[in-house]
Coordinates of C-alpha atoms and ligand atoms in Angstrom, one line a residue:
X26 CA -23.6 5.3 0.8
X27 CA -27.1 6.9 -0.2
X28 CA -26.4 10.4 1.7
X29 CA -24.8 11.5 -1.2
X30 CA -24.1 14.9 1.5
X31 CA -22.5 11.8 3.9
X32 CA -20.7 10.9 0.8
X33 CA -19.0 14.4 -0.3
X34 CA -17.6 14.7 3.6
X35 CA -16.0 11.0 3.5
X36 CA -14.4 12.0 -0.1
X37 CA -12.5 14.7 1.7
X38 CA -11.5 12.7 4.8
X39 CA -10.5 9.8 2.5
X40 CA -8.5 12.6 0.4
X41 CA -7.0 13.4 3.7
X42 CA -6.1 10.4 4.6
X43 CA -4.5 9.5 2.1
X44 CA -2.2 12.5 1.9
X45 CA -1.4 11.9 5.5
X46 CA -0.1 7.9 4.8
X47 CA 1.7 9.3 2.2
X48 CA 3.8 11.4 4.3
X49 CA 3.9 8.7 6.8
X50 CA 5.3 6.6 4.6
X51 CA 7.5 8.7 2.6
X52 CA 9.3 11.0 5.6
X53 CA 12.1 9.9 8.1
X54 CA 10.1 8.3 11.2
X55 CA 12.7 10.0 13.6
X56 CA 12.1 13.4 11.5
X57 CA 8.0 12.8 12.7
X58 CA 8.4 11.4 15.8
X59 CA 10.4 14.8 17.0
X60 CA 8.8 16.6 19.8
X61 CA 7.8 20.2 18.6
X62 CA 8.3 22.0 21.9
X63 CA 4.7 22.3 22.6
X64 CA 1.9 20.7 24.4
X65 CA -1.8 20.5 22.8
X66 CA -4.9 21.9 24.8
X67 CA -5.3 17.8 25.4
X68 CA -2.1 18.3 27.5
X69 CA -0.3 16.2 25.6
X70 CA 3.3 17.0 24.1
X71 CA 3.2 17.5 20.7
X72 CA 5.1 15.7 17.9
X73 CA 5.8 17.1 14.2
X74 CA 3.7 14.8 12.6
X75 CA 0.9 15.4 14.9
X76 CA 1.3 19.2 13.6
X77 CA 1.3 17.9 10.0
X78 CA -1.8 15.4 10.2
X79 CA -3.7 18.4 11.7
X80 CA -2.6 20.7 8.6
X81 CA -3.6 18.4 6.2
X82 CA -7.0 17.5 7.8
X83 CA -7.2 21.5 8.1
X84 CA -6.7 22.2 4.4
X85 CA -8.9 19.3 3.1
X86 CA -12.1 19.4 5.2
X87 CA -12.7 23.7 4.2
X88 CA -13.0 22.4 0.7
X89 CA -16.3 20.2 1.3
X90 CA -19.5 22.4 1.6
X91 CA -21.4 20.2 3.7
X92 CA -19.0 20.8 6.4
X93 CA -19.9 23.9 9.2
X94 CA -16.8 23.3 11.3
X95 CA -14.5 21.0 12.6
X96 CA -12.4 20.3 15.4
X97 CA -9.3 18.0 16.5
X98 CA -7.6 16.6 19.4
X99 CA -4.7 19.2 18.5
X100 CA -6.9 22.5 18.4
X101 CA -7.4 24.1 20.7
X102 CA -11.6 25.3 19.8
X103 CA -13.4 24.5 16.7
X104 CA -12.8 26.1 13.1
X105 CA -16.1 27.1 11.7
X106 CA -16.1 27.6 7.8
X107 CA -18.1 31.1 7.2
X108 CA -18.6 29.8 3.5
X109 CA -20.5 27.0 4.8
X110 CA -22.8 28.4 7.3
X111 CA -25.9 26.6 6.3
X112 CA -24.0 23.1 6.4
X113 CA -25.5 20.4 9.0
X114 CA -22.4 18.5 10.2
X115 CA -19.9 18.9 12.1
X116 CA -16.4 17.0 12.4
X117 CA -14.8 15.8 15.1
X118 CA -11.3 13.8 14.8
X119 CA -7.9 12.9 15.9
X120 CA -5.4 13.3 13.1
X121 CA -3.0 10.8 14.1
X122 CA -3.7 8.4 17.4
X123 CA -0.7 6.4 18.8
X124 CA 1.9 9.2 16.7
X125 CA 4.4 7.8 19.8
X126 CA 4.2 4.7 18.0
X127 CA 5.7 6.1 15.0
X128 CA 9.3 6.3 15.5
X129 CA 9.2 2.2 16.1
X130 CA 7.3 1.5 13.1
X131 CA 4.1 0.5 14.9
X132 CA 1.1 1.0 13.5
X133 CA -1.3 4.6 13.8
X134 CA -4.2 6.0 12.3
X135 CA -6.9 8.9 11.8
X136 CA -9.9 8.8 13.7
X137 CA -13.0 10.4 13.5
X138 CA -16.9 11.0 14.3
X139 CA -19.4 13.2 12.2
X140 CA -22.5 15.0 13.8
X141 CA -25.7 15.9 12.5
X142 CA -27.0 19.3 14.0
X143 CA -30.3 18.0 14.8
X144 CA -32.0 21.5 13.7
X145 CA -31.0 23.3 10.6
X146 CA -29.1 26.7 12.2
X147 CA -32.3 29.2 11.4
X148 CA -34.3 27.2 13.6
X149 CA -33.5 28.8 16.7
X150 CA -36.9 28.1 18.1
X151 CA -36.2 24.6 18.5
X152 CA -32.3 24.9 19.1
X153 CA -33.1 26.9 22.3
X154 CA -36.0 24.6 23.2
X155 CA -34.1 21.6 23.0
X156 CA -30.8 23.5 24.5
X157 CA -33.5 24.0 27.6
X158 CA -34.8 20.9 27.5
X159 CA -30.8 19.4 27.9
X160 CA -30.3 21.3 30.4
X161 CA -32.7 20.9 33.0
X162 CA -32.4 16.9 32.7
X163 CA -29.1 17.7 33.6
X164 CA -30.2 19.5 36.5
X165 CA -32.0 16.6 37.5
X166 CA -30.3 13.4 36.9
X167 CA -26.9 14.3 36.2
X168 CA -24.1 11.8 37.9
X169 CA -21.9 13.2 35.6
X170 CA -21.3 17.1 36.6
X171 CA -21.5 17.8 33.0
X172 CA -22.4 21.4 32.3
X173 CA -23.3 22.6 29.0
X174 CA -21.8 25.4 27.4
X175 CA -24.6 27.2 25.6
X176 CA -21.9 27.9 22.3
X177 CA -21.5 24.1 22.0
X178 CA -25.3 23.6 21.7
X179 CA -25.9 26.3 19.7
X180 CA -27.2 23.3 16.6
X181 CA -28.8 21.0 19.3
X182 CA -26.1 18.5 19.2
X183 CA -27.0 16.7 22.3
X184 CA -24.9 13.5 22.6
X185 CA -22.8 10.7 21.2
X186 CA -25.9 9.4 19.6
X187 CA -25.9 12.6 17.1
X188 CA -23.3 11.0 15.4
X189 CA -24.2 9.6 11.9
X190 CA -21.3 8.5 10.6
X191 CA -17.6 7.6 12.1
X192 CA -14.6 5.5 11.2
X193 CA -10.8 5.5 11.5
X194 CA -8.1 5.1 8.9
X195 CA -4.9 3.1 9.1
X196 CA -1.3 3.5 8.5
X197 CA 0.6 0.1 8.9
X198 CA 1.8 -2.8 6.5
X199 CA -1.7 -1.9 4.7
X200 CA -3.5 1.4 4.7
X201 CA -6.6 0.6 5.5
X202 CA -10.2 2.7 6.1
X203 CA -12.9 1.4 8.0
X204 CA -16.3 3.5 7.6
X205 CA -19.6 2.7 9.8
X206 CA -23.1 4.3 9.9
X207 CA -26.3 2.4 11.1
X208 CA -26.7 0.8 8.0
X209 CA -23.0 -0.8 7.9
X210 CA -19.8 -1.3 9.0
X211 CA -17.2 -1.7 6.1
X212 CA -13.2 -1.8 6.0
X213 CA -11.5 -0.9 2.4
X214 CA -8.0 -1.3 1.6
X215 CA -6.0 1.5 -0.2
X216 CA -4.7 0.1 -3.4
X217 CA -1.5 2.0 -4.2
X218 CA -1.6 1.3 -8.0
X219 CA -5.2 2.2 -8.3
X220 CA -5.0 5.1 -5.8
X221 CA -8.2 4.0 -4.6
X222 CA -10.1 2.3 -1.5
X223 CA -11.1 -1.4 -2.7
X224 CA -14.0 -3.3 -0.1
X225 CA -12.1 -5.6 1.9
X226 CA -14.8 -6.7 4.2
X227 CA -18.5 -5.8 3.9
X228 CA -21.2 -5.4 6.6
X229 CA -18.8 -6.3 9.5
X230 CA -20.1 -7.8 12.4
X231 CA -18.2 -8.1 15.9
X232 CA -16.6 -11.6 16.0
X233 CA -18.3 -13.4 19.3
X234 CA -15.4 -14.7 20.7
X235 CA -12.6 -13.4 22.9
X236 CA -9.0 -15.0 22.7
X237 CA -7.7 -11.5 24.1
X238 CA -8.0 -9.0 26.4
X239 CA -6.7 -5.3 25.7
X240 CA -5.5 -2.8 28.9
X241 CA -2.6 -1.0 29.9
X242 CA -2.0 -3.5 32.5
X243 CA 1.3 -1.7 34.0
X244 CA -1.1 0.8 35.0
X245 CA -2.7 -1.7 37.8
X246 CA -0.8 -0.2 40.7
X247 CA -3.3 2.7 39.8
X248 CA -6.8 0.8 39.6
X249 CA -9.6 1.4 41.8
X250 CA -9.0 -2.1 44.4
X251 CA -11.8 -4.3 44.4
X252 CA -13.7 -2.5 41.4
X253 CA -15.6 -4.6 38.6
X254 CA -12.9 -3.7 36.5
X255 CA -10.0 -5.5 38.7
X256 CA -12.0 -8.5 38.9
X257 CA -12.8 -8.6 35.0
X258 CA -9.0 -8.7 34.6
X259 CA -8.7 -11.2 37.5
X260 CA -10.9 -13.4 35.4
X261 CA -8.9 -12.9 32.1
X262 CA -6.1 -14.1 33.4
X263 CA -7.5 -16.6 35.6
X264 CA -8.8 -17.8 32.3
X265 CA -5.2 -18.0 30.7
X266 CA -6.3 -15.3 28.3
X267 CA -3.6 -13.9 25.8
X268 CA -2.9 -9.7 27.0
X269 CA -2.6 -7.5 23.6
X270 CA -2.1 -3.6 23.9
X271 CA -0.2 -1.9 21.3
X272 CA -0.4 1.5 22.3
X273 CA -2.5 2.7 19.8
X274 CA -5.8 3.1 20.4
X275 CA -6.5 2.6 16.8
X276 CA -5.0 -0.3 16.3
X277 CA -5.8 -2.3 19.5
X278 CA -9.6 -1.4 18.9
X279 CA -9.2 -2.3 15.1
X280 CA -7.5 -6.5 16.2
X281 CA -10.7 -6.3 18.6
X282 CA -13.3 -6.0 15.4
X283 CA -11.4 -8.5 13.6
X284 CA -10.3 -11.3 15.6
X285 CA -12.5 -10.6 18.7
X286 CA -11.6 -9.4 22.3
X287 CA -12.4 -6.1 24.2
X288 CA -10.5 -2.3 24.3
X289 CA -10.7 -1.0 27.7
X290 CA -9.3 2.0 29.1
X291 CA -10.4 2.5 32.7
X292 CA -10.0 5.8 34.9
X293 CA -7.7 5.5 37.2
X294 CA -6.1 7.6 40.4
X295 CA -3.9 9.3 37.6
X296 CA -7.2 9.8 35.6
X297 CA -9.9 10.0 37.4
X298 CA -11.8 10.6 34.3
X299 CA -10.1 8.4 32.1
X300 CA -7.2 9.2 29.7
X301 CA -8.7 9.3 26.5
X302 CA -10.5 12.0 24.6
X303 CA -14.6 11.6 24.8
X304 CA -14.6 13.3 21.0
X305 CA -11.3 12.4 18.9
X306 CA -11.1 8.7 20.5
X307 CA -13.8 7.7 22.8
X308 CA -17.0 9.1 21.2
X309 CA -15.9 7.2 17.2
X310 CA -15.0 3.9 18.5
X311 CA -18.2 3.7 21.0
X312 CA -20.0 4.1 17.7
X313 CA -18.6 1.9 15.8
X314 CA -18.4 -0.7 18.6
X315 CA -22.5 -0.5 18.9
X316 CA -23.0 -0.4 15.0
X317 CA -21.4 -3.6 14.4
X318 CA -23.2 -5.8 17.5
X319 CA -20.7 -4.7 20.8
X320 CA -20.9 -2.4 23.6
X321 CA -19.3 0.4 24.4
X322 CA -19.6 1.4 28.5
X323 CA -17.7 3.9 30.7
X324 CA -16.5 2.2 33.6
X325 CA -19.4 3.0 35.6
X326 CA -21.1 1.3 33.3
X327 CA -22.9 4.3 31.5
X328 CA -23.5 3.8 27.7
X329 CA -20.9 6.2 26.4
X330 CA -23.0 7.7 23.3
X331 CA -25.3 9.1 26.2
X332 CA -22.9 10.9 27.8
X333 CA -23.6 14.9 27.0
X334 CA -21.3 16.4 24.5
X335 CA -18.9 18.0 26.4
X336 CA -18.3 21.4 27.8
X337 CA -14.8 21.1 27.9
X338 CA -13.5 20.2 24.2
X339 CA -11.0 18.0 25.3
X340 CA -12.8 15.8 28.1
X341 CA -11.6 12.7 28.7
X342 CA -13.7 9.3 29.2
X343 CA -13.1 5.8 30.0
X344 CA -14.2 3.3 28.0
X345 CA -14.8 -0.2 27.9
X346 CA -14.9 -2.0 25.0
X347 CA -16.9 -5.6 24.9
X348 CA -18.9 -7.9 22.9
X349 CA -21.8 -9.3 24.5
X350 CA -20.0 -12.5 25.9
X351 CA -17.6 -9.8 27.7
X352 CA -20.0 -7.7 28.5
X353 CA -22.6 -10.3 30.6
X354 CA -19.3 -11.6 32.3
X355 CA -18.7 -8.1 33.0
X356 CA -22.0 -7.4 34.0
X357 CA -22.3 -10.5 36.8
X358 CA -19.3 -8.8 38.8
Ligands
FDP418 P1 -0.9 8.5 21.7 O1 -0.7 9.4 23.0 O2 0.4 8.0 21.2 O3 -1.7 9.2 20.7 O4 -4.4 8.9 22.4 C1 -3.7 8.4 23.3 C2 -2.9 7.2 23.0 O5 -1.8 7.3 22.1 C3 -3.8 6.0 22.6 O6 -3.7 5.7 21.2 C4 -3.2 4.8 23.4 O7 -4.1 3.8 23.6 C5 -2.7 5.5 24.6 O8 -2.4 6.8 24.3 C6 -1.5 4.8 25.2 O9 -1.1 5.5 26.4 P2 -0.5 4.8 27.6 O10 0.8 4.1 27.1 O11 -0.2 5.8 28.6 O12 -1.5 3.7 28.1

């Protein structure tokens, strides 16, 4: 990577990362997978090794000076690092998606999303300008009811499409990192003797075919009747398509990149805005999705890297997942 900055930060998630499989892999699953008597400000019960993915992330990240602050699906606001106040990014992440999945064996993983302050942090000329600018757009146009919270746009961050750089890491047979930026998509493979990531697959590109189709599909009782969502699935099956869904967000969106197919996870009466978490889940894999040739929609069809950061740390968002094929189909409902 030529942002040598860029470079430092993915050092310490990789370091991170690979602390984590290791206590994956060496720990009782049943020890991990025990609930912890609490539930995380995403509402969701908390397991040990959800606990100990977030203290490893917690104690790595600090270490990198590039890094202002950080925040995960498991905390409830952001840590910001007074040693590194005149650092640009900022780190969003979940430290282990699909941590049910663990006590069967099933593969998980890390996710996460950097930003870019668009201003540097003295420039509060421009931070408030653009702050303003936000926020009367908002006022405007805004379908989406999203209000923002003036201590969130304190460094101008404006959107998914201040990410720079976003990726997810692996724990299954292989543990495996996949890093993407504008300039490329690329998956590495841990090698255990080594200790390091090797390049498994270069530039990847989204695979323009679609033997699969990925949804929660025992959810259906709760879909919106009649929506461009139930007659997409209509079509899959119509179609004879093969359902996948593992569970893990991480791993059904990972099969999707390399064998083709679409992610989606629509809102439903449960949900009415969607289950999964616009920063530690949604926000990473829209990126990735429209870095390597896809296209990553809320359900009503919004691009998701437009929707405003949030106001509420742990919003949730549908998502839709497609490459093009999918997404014209999807499109002519
Ligand atoms: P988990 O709670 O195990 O972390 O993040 C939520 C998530 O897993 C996703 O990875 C996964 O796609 C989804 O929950 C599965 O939830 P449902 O079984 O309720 O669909």
């Amino acid at each position: 990577m030529s942002n040598p900055e860029l470079n430092d930060i993915l050092c310490a998630i990789k370091q991170s990362c690979i602390e984590l499989y290791q206590t994956v892999s060496n720990n009782n699953p049943f020890y991990l997978s025990s609930p912890v008597n609490s539930i995380n400000s995403s509402s969701d019960t908390v397991l040990r090794v959800d606990l100990i993915a977030n203290d490893i992330f917690h104690s790595i990240l600090p270490q990198c000076p590039h890094i202002h602050g950080i925040i995960s699906e498991e905390d409830k606001e952001p840590t910001y690092f007074p040693a590194n106040q005149n650092a640009e990014y900022f780190i969003a992440f979940d430290p282990i998606d699909g941590s049910k999945n663990i006590e069967n064996n099933i593969t998980t993983g890390s996710i996460f999303c950097i930003f870019k302050y668009p201003y540097p942090i003295y420039d509060n000329d421009k931070n408030n300008k653009n702050r303003n600018e936000v926020r009367n757009e908002i006022e405007i146009n805004d379908p989406y009811e999203n209000i923002i919270s003036d201590n969130q746009y304190e460094r101008g961050i404006n959107s998914g499409r201040d990410i720079v750089c976003a990726g997810y890491c692996l724990f299954g047979a292989h543990c495996q990192l996949l890093v993407s930026t504008k300039e490329s998509t690329d998956l590495f493979t841990y090698n255990i003797s080594t200790g390091l990531f090797e390049l498994t697959i270069g530039q990847i590109s989204l695979p323009n075919i679609n033997p699969f189709y990925c949804i929660n599909q025992g959810y259906s009782y709760l879909w919106y009747e009649e929506s461009q969502l139930t007659a997409f699935i209509e079509l899959q099956m119509m179609r004879g398509k093969s359902l996948r869904f593992v569970g893990s967000m991480v791993a059904d969106v990972h099969r999707a990149i390399i064998k083709g197919g679409n992610f989606l996870y629509p809102s439903n009466s449960k949900h009415p805005n969607g289950r999964l978490r616009l920063l530690y889940e949604v926000y990473p894999m829209s990126f990735i999705f429209e870095n390597i040739g896809g296209v990553a929609i809320t359900d009503d069809n919004k691009p998701i890297l437009d929707v405003y950061f949030p106001e509420n740390w742990h919003q949730r968002s549908s998502i839709l997942l497609f490459n093009n094929e999918d997404y014209e189909e999807f499109m002519a409902l």
